[in-house]
Short mmCIF file of C-alpha atoms and ligand atoms in Angstrom, two decimals:
data_model
loop_
_atom_site.label_atom_id
_atom_site.label_comp_id
_atom_site.label_asym_id
_atom_site.label_seq_id
_atom_site.Cartn_x
_atom_site.Cartn_y
_atom_site.Cartn_z
CA MET A 1 0.75 26.17 3.12
CA LEU A 2 4.19 27.32 2.08
CA GLN A 3 3.12 29.84 -0.52
CA ALA A 4 0.75 32.78 -0.74
CA LYS A 5 0.06 35.71 -3.03
CA THR A 6 0.86 39.33 -2.20
CA GLU A 7 -1.73 42.02 -2.92
CA TYR A 8 0.03 42.47 -6.28
CA GLY A 9 -0.49 38.82 -7.15
CA LYS A 10 3.12 37.72 -6.71
CA LEU A 11 3.65 34.25 -5.21
CA VAL A 12 6.05 34.19 -2.28
CA THR A 13 7.60 31.31 -0.33
CA PRO A 14 8.97 32.62 2.98
CA ALA A 15 10.63 29.27 3.71
CA LEU A 16 13.17 30.13 1.03
CA PHE A 17 14.05 33.50 2.68
CA THR A 18 16.26 34.49 5.59
CA LYS A 19 14.76 35.63 8.91
CA GLN A 20 15.54 39.27 8.10
CA GLU A 21 13.93 38.94 4.66
CA ILE A 22 10.81 37.46 6.23
CA ARG A 23 10.58 40.35 8.67
CA THR A 24 10.80 42.87 5.82
CA LEU A 25 8.31 40.87 3.78
CA LYS A 26 5.82 40.91 6.66
CA GLN A 27 6.19 44.65 7.20
CA HIS A 28 5.46 45.60 3.61
CA ASN A 29 2.89 43.10 2.41
CA LYS A 30 -0.51 41.60 2.88
CA PHE A 31 -0.94 37.96 1.88
CA PHE A 32 -3.77 36.03 0.32
CA CYS A 33 -4.55 32.37 -0.24
CA PRO A 34 -4.01 31.46 -3.92
CA ALA A 35 -7.05 29.15 -3.80
CA CYS A 36 -9.77 31.09 -1.96
CA GLN A 37 -8.25 34.61 -2.01
CA SER A 38 -8.94 35.15 1.68
CA PRO A 39 -6.27 36.71 3.91
CA VAL A 40 -3.52 34.52 5.33
CA ILE A 41 -0.79 35.25 7.84
CA VAL A 42 2.89 34.33 7.98
CA LYS A 43 3.87 31.85 10.67
CA ALA A 44 7.56 31.81 11.37
CA GLY A 45 9.58 30.77 14.38
CA SER A 46 12.89 29.15 15.14
CA LYS A 47 11.53 25.60 15.16
CA ILE A 48 9.09 25.68 12.28
CA THR A 49 9.29 25.97 8.53
CA PRO A 50 7.94 29.46 7.72
CA HIS A 51 4.48 29.05 6.23
CA PHE A 52 1.06 30.66 5.90
CA ALA A 53 -2.19 29.98 7.68
CA HIS A 54 -5.70 31.25 6.97
CA SER A 55 -6.51 34.02 9.43
CA ALA A 56 -10.08 32.76 9.75
CA ARG A 57 -11.55 29.30 9.28
CA GLY A 58 -13.36 29.47 6.01
CA ASN A 59 -14.45 27.30 3.18
CA CYS A 60 -11.11 27.13 1.43
CA PRO A 61 -10.99 24.25 -1.08
CA ALA A 62 -7.30 23.88 -0.31
CA GLN A 63 -7.49 24.08 3.48
CA GLU A 64 -4.89 21.89 5.10
CA GLY A 65 -5.87 19.10 7.41
CA GLY A 66 -3.64 20.48 10.15
CA GLU A 67 -0.70 18.31 9.25
CA GLY A 68 1.72 20.65 10.91
CA ALA A 69 5.39 21.43 10.81
CA TYR A 70 6.58 17.94 9.88
CA HIS A 71 4.48 18.01 6.73
CA GLU A 72 5.53 21.54 5.73
CA LYS A 73 9.19 20.70 6.21
CA GLY A 74 8.97 17.51 4.14
CA LYS A 75 7.01 19.21 1.39
CA LEU A 76 9.62 21.95 1.09
CA LEU A 77 12.51 19.44 1.04
CA LEU A 78 10.83 17.37 -1.68
CA TYR A 79 10.17 20.54 -3.68
CA GLN A 80 13.80 21.68 -3.38
CA TRP A 81 15.03 18.20 -4.28
CA LEU A 82 12.99 18.23 -7.51
CA LYS A 83 13.84 21.86 -8.31
CA HIS A 84 17.51 21.02 -7.96
CA GLN A 85 17.08 18.46 -10.75
CA ARG A 86 15.95 21.26 -13.05
CA LEU A 87 12.46 19.88 -13.36
CA ASN A 88 9.50 22.13 -14.03
CA VAL A 89 8.02 22.02 -10.51
CA ARG A 90 5.40 24.12 -8.80
CA LEU A 91 4.69 24.28 -5.11
CA GLU A 92 1.06 24.11 -3.99
CA GLU A 93 -0.38 25.09 -7.34
CA TYR A 94 -4.13 25.36 -7.08
CA LEU A 95 -5.97 23.52 -9.87
CA PRO A 96 -9.39 25.20 -10.11
CA GLU A 97 -10.83 22.66 -12.59
CA ILE A 98 -10.67 19.93 -9.94
CA SER A 99 -10.55 22.17 -6.83
CA GLN A 100 -7.40 20.45 -5.64
CA ARG A 101 -4.04 21.73 -4.63
CA PRO A 102 -1.27 19.13 -4.82
CA ASP A 103 1.73 19.72 -2.57
CA ILE A 104 3.96 19.65 -5.65
CA LEU A 105 3.19 19.57 -9.35
CA ILE A 106 5.79 18.37 -11.88
CA ARG A 107 5.27 19.12 -15.55
CA LEU A 108 7.26 16.76 -17.75
CA LYS A 109 7.20 16.69 -21.55
CA ALA A 110 4.68 13.90 -21.83
CA LYS A 111 2.92 13.96 -18.49
CA THR A 112 2.11 15.88 -15.35
CA ILE A 113 2.72 14.39 -11.93
CA ALA A 114 1.25 15.49 -8.62
CA ILE A 115 3.14 14.72 -5.43
CA GLU A 116 1.08 14.41 -2.28
CA TYR A 117 3.14 14.23 0.89
CA GLN A 118 0.76 12.64 3.36
CA CYS A 119 1.74 12.64 7.02
CA ALA A 120 -1.67 12.44 8.67
CA LYS A 121 -4.02 9.52 8.27
CA ILE A 122 -7.02 10.34 6.13
CA PRO A 123 -9.98 8.11 5.26
CA PRO A 124 -9.50 5.79 2.24
CA ALA A 125 -12.47 7.48 0.52
CA GLU A 126 -10.57 10.78 0.51
CA ILE A 127 -7.49 9.13 -1.02
CA VAL A 128 -9.66 7.60 -3.73
CA ASP A 129 -11.46 10.91 -4.44
CA ARG A 130 -8.28 12.94 -4.69
CA THR A 131 -6.60 10.31 -6.86
CA ARG A 132 -9.60 10.24 -9.20
CA GLY A 133 -9.60 14.05 -9.32
CA TYR A 134 -6.02 14.03 -10.57
CA GLU A 135 -6.75 11.34 -13.10
CA LYS A 136 -9.69 13.35 -14.42
CA ALA A 137 -7.27 16.21 -15.03
CA GLY A 138 -4.80 13.85 -16.76
CA ILE A 139 -2.37 14.01 -13.84
CA THR A 140 -0.55 11.01 -12.33
CA PRO A 141 -0.52 11.27 -8.53
CA ILE A 142 2.30 9.93 -6.40
CA TRP A 143 1.58 9.75 -2.71
CA ILE A 144 4.55 9.81 -0.38
CA ILE A 145 3.80 8.90 3.22
CA GLY A 146 5.47 10.54 6.21
CA VAL A 147 7.80 8.23 8.10
CA ASN A 148 5.69 9.09 11.16
CA GLN A 149 3.28 6.56 9.59
CA PHE A 150 6.02 3.96 8.98
CA ASN A 151 6.08 1.03 11.35
CA ARG A 152 8.77 -1.53 10.73
CA ARG A 153 8.39 -4.93 12.29
CA LYS A 154 11.34 -6.81 10.83
CA ARG A 155 13.84 -6.44 8.04
CA ASN A 156 11.31 -7.03 5.27
CA GLU A 157 8.10 -6.49 7.17
CA ILE A 158 5.98 -3.47 8.07
CA LYS A 159 2.70 -2.86 9.85
CA ILE A 160 -0.03 -1.39 7.71
CA ASP A 161 -3.70 -0.45 7.85
CA ALA A 162 -6.45 0.68 5.48
CA PHE A 163 -4.70 4.04 5.00
CA HIS A 164 -1.50 2.42 3.67
CA LEU A 165 -3.48 -0.11 1.67
CA HIS A 166 -5.06 2.64 -0.42
CA LEU A 167 -1.70 4.30 -1.03
CA ILE A 168 -0.13 1.30 -2.75
CA HIS A 169 1.02 2.30 -6.25
CA GLN A 170 1.30 0.23 -9.36
CA PHE A 171 2.02 2.39 -12.40
CA SER A 172 1.57 -0.45 -14.88
CA ALA A 173 0.65 -4.12 -14.74
CA ASP A 174 4.32 -5.19 -14.60
CA PHE A 175 5.22 -2.72 -11.86
CA PRO A 176 5.59 -4.22 -8.36
CA LEU A 177 3.15 -2.98 -5.69
CA THR A 178 4.91 -0.03 -4.04
CA LEU A 179 4.65 2.24 -0.99
CA TYR A 180 6.76 5.40 -0.60
CA PHE A 181 7.84 6.99 2.68
CA PHE A 182 9.93 10.07 3.43
CA CYS A 183 11.36 11.48 6.64
CA PRO A 184 12.12 15.24 6.61
CA ASP A 185 14.29 14.95 9.73
CA THR A 186 16.74 12.31 8.52
CA LEU A 187 16.18 12.90 4.76
CA ARG A 188 15.64 9.19 4.35
CA PHE A 189 13.47 7.99 1.53
CA ILE A 190 12.06 4.48 1.94
CA THR A 191 10.65 2.43 -0.89
CA PHE A 192 8.71 -0.64 0.16
CA GLN A 193 8.20 -2.67 -2.96
CA ASP A 194 6.85 -5.95 -4.31
CA LEU A 195 4.69 -6.29 -1.26
CA TYR A 196 2.60 -9.22 -0.12
CA LEU A 197 0.05 -8.81 2.64
CA SER A 198 0.49 -11.59 5.16
CA SER A 199 -2.52 -10.25 7.06
CA ASN A 200 -4.70 -7.15 6.96
CA ARG A 201 -2.19 -5.44 9.21
CA GLN A 202 1.14 -6.70 7.95
CA ALA A 203 3.06 -6.57 4.68
CA ILE A 204 6.19 -8.38 3.54
CA GLY A 205 8.22 -6.60 0.85
CA ASN A 206 11.55 -5.36 -0.40
CA MET A 207 12.74 -2.32 1.53
CA THR A 208 15.15 0.20 0.02
CA ILE A 209 16.37 3.08 2.16
CA GLN A 210 18.17 5.96 0.45
CA LYS A 211 19.21 9.48 1.32
CA LEU A 212 17.08 11.88 -0.66
CA ASN A 213 20.07 13.78 -2.01
CA ALA A 214 21.53 10.54 -3.39
CA MET A 215 18.37 9.97 -5.41
CA ASP A 216 16.95 11.14 -8.70
CA PHE A 217 13.31 11.71 -9.45
CA THR A 218 13.43 8.75 -11.87
CA ASP A 219 14.45 6.46 -8.97
CA LEU A 220 10.78 6.53 -7.94
CA PHE A 221 10.05 4.38 -10.97
CA HIS A 222 12.74 1.77 -10.36
CA LYS A 223 11.52 -1.76 -9.92
CA THR A 224 12.95 -3.88 -7.15
CA PHE A 225 11.69 -7.28 -6.15
CA LEU A 226 11.65 -9.22 -2.94
CA PRO A 227 13.92 -12.24 -3.38
CA ARG A 228 11.74 -15.34 -3.39
CA GLN A 229 13.74 -16.91 -0.59
CA LYS A 230 13.05 -13.94 1.68
CA LEU A 231 9.37 -13.99 0.84
CA PHE A 232 8.96 -17.63 1.80
CA GLN A 233 11.17 -17.37 4.89
CA ASN A 234 8.99 -14.56 6.18
CA TRP A 235 5.85 -16.36 5.10
CA LEU A 236 6.85 -19.51 6.95
CA THR A 237 7.22 -17.47 10.13
CA ALA A 238 3.77 -15.97 9.58
CA LYS A 239 2.28 -19.43 8.99
CA ARG A 240 3.92 -20.73 12.12
CA SER A 241 2.60 -17.90 14.25
CA LEU A 242 -0.91 -18.48 12.88
CA ARG A 243 -0.73 -22.16 13.86
CA MET A 244 0.69 -21.38 17.30
CA ARG A 245 -1.46 -18.36 18.13
CA PRO A 246 -3.67 -19.10 21.13
CA SER A 247 -7.22 -19.39 19.83
CA LYS A 248 -8.59 -18.04 23.11
CA ARG A 249 -7.68 -14.48 22.18
CA ALA A 250 -9.70 -14.40 18.95
CA PHE A 251 -12.47 -11.84 18.45
CA GLY A 252 -14.43 -10.33 15.59
CA ARG A 253 -13.73 -11.85 12.19
CA GLU A 254 -11.02 -14.07 13.66
CA LEU A 255 -13.55 -15.52 16.07
CA ALA A 256 -16.04 -16.05 13.22
CA TRP A 257 -13.37 -17.95 11.30
CA GLN A 258 -12.57 -20.04 14.34
CA GLN A 259 -16.22 -20.90 14.78
CA TRP A 260 -16.37 -21.85 11.12
CA LEU A 261 -13.38 -24.18 11.67
CA TYR A 262 -15.14 -25.67 14.68
CA VAL A 263 -18.36 -26.29 12.75
CA ASN A 264 -16.28 -28.10 10.13
CA SER A 265 -14.51 -30.17 12.82
CA LEU A 266 -11.24 -28.42 12.05
CA HIS A 267 -8.59 -26.59 13.97
CA ARG A 268 -5.85 -24.22 12.83
CA ASP A 269 -3.36 -27.03 13.64
CA SER A 270 -5.05 -29.41 11.23
CA LEU A 271 -5.37 -27.15 8.16
CA PRO A 272 -3.53 -28.35 5.05
CA SER A 273 -0.28 -26.52 4.26
CA PRO A 274 -1.59 -24.96 1.01
CA VAL A 275 -3.95 -22.86 3.15
CA TYR A 276 -2.40 -19.41 3.71
CA LEU A 277 -0.16 -18.72 0.73
CA PRO A 278 1.04 -15.34 -0.60
CA VAL A 279 -0.95 -13.74 -3.42
CA THR A 280 -0.29 -10.20 -4.68
CA GLY A 281 -4.02 -9.42 -4.91
CA GLN A 282 -4.67 -9.87 -1.17
CA PHE A 283 -5.17 -6.08 -0.87
CA ARG A 284 -8.56 -6.62 -2.56
CA MET A 285 -9.75 -9.04 0.13
CA LYS A 286 -11.59 -7.84 3.20
CA THR A 287 -10.89 -11.12 4.97
CA GLN A 288 -7.54 -12.43 6.16
CA PRO A 289 -5.69 -14.70 3.71
CA TRP A 290 -5.94 -17.80 5.93
CA ASP A 291 -9.65 -17.20 6.36
CA TRP A 292 -10.77 -17.17 2.70
CA GLN A 293 -8.12 -19.64 1.61
CA SER A 294 -9.23 -22.21 4.18
CA ARG A 295 -12.88 -21.70 3.15
CA LEU A 296 -11.94 -22.27 -0.48
CA CYS A 297 -9.90 -25.37 0.31
CA VAL A 298 -12.57 -26.86 2.56
CA GLU A 299 -15.86 -25.75 1.03
CA VAL A 300 -14.90 -26.15 -2.61
CA ILE A 301 -11.99 -28.55 -3.02
CA GLY A 302 -12.30 -30.52 0.23
CA HIS A 303 -15.78 -31.78 -0.56
CA MET A 304 -14.87 -32.99 -4.03
CA SER A 305 -13.77 -36.35 -5.25
CA PRO A 306 -10.71 -36.55 -7.53
CA ASN A 307 -11.42 -35.55 -11.14
CA GLU A 308 -14.40 -33.46 -10.16
CA THR A 309 -14.44 -30.02 -11.77
CA PHE A 310 -15.38 -26.57 -10.47
CA SER A 311 -15.47 -23.12 -12.00
CA VAL A 312 -13.68 -19.94 -10.98
CA LYS A 313 -17.12 -18.33 -11.09
CA ARG A 314 -18.27 -20.57 -8.27
CA CYS A 315 -15.35 -19.41 -6.11
CA GLN A 316 -16.02 -15.79 -7.03
CA HIS A 317 -19.60 -16.25 -5.91
CA LEU A 318 -18.51 -17.82 -2.65
CA PHE A 319 -16.37 -14.75 -1.89
CA ARG A 320 -18.58 -12.07 -3.40
CA ARG A 321 -18.82 -10.34 -0.01
CA HIS A 322 -15.13 -10.71 0.76
CA ILE A 323 -13.69 -8.99 -2.29
CA ARG A 324 -13.38 -5.26 -3.01
CA PRO A 325 -13.88 -3.96 -6.54
CA THR A 326 -10.77 -2.90 -8.49
CA HIS A 327 -12.06 0.69 -8.73
CA ALA A 328 -11.55 1.00 -4.97
CA PHE A 329 -7.83 1.16 -5.79
CA PRO A 330 -7.32 3.78 -8.51
CA LEU A 331 -3.54 3.85 -7.88
CA ILE A 332 -3.23 0.19 -8.89
CA LYS A 333 -3.12 -0.34 -12.63
CA SER A 334 -3.87 -4.01 -12.93
CA SER A 335 -6.99 -5.99 -12.28
CA VAL A 336 -5.33 -8.74 -10.30
CA ASN A 337 -7.73 -11.34 -8.98
CA PRO A 338 -6.57 -12.87 -5.68
CA ILE A 339 -8.88 -15.88 -5.98
CA TYR A 340 -7.66 -16.84 -9.44
CA GLU A 341 -4.09 -16.19 -8.32
CA TYR A 342 -4.56 -18.61 -5.44
CA LEU A 343 -6.09 -21.26 -7.70
CA GLN A 344 -3.03 -20.97 -9.93
CA LEU A 345 -0.81 -21.56 -6.92
CA LEU A 346 -2.82 -24.64 -6.00
CA GLU A 347 -2.26 -25.80 -9.56
CA GLU A 348 1.51 -25.38 -9.09
CA LEU A 349 1.18 -27.58 -6.03
CA GLN A 350 -0.76 -30.17 -8.06
CA VAL A 351 -3.84 -29.95 -5.91
CA ILE A 352 -5.95 -28.89 -8.90
CA ARG A 353 -5.44 -28.46 -12.65
CA GLU A 354 -6.98 -25.95 -15.05
CA THR A 355 -8.59 -28.32 -17.54
CA SER A 356 -10.45 -25.70 -19.54
CA PRO A 357 -10.38 -21.90 -19.26
CA ASN A 358 -11.61 -20.88 -15.79
CA HIS A 359 -12.39 -24.49 -14.84
CA PHE A 360 -10.30 -26.53 -12.47
CA THR A 361 -10.28 -30.26 -11.81
CA LYS A 362 -9.24 -31.74 -8.50
CA GLU A 363 -6.07 -33.75 -8.89
CA ASN A 364 -4.91 -34.72 -5.42
CA PRO A 365 -6.52 -34.65 -2.00
CA LEU A 366 -5.51 -31.98 0.49
CA LYS A 367 -3.75 -33.39 3.49
CA PHE A 368 -5.25 -32.44 6.85
CA TYR A 369 -2.93 -32.88 9.83
CA LYS A 370 -3.46 -34.68 13.10
CA HIS A 371 -0.62 -33.11 15.06
CA ILE A 372 0.82 -29.61 15.15
CA GLU A 373 4.35 -31.03 14.70
CA ALA A 374 3.38 -32.66 11.41
CA ALA A 375 1.65 -29.47 10.29
CA LEU A 376 4.70 -27.30 11.00
CA GLU A 377 6.95 -29.75 9.19
CA GLY A 378 4.53 -29.90 6.24
CA ASP A 379 4.45 -26.07 6.03
CA LYS A 380 8.22 -25.99 5.95
CA LEU A 381 8.46 -28.54 3.14
CA LEU A 382 5.84 -26.66 1.14
CA MET A 383 7.71 -23.36 1.48
CA ILE A 384 10.92 -25.09 0.33
CA GLU A 385 9.05 -26.49 -2.66
CA LEU A 386 7.70 -23.07 -3.61
CA MET A 387 11.14 -21.53 -3.15
CA LYS A 388 12.58 -24.00 -5.67
CA GLN A 389 9.84 -23.75 -8.28
CA ASN A 390 10.45 -21.46 -11.17
CA THR A 391 6.89 -20.72 -12.07
CA GLY A 392 7.14 -17.06 -12.91
CA MET A 393 4.48 -16.33 -10.29
CA PHE A 394 7.12 -15.10 -7.89
CA PRO A 395 10.34 -13.20 -8.55
CA LYS A 396 13.65 -15.13 -8.50
ZN1 ZN B 401 -7.67 29.42 1.06
#
């Protein structure tokens, strides 16, 4: 932690002092944790941001998870950046009513915002708990991830896992899904926005990189969108690699999907092009997009004759074990349904049509391929078609 109380109750932040001042401070004071009141000691050296540590391992409700120097440095920089904008900011203020201590607390006229700078991976359940805690106290949390957890694959593509997934923000239903990253060494702030999960480990989105000192606090709430062309270019590459990926290497869920294909006399080469399309709600699915989308296309639509009707409820039931509840994502303020979203896309492609609310009728058969070449060509044509359509489902 960057701050502690002296025996007289004054909060001090040694990181804001000179070396000489810190020496004097240490000579004349004892320090205590603002949360648990137990003694803490100053840690200062040439390579670290001066901070405090509990002298004994105790039951402090605000004990750090050993995130280290990188975290302390970033927290201080973010604090100074906000302070410089004349905002009412507090560093590491302990909130006894929820037993939480956000890295930074910003009190605006109409709302209070907690900034959590998260550099170490923590379990999703902890992210959910802390987020709910803030909400209970009427505080909006913003989680900024350390760039040490940022893994760029391509220009508009990053690697992600369950940790990132639970840190996706959406402040309102019309706000694009957003991840924030910050590097205390280069002062770069990265916003990864309007993201689509192309698998459980990969996200395609619009990346904005800015220097922190060229940014305002309000820039966090800017909306940027991934140009549709970029989305479908990246998606086509992902589709191609799925088709081409050697099936020998599959294991776990991937193997289960492959066996399901086999049982249905199918192969990844033969799947219709509308299988594996981008939907914003994929974060709610436990299974890979190609997996549940191929099951929907084959088990529901594939077995139907034209003009036969099915309900959204039936699809929901089919995937009841694949979908996570919306309350598992308290940072996301819309109840987007990936299955319904996908059905709407299939409607755009004239495979099905919504004939009455939540009921779809099959319009045209899905085309299964005989050769990989035809499949790849079909995928390409479909992506071009989606790029051209102005459906409002995807940004321009
Ligand atoms: Zn403590």
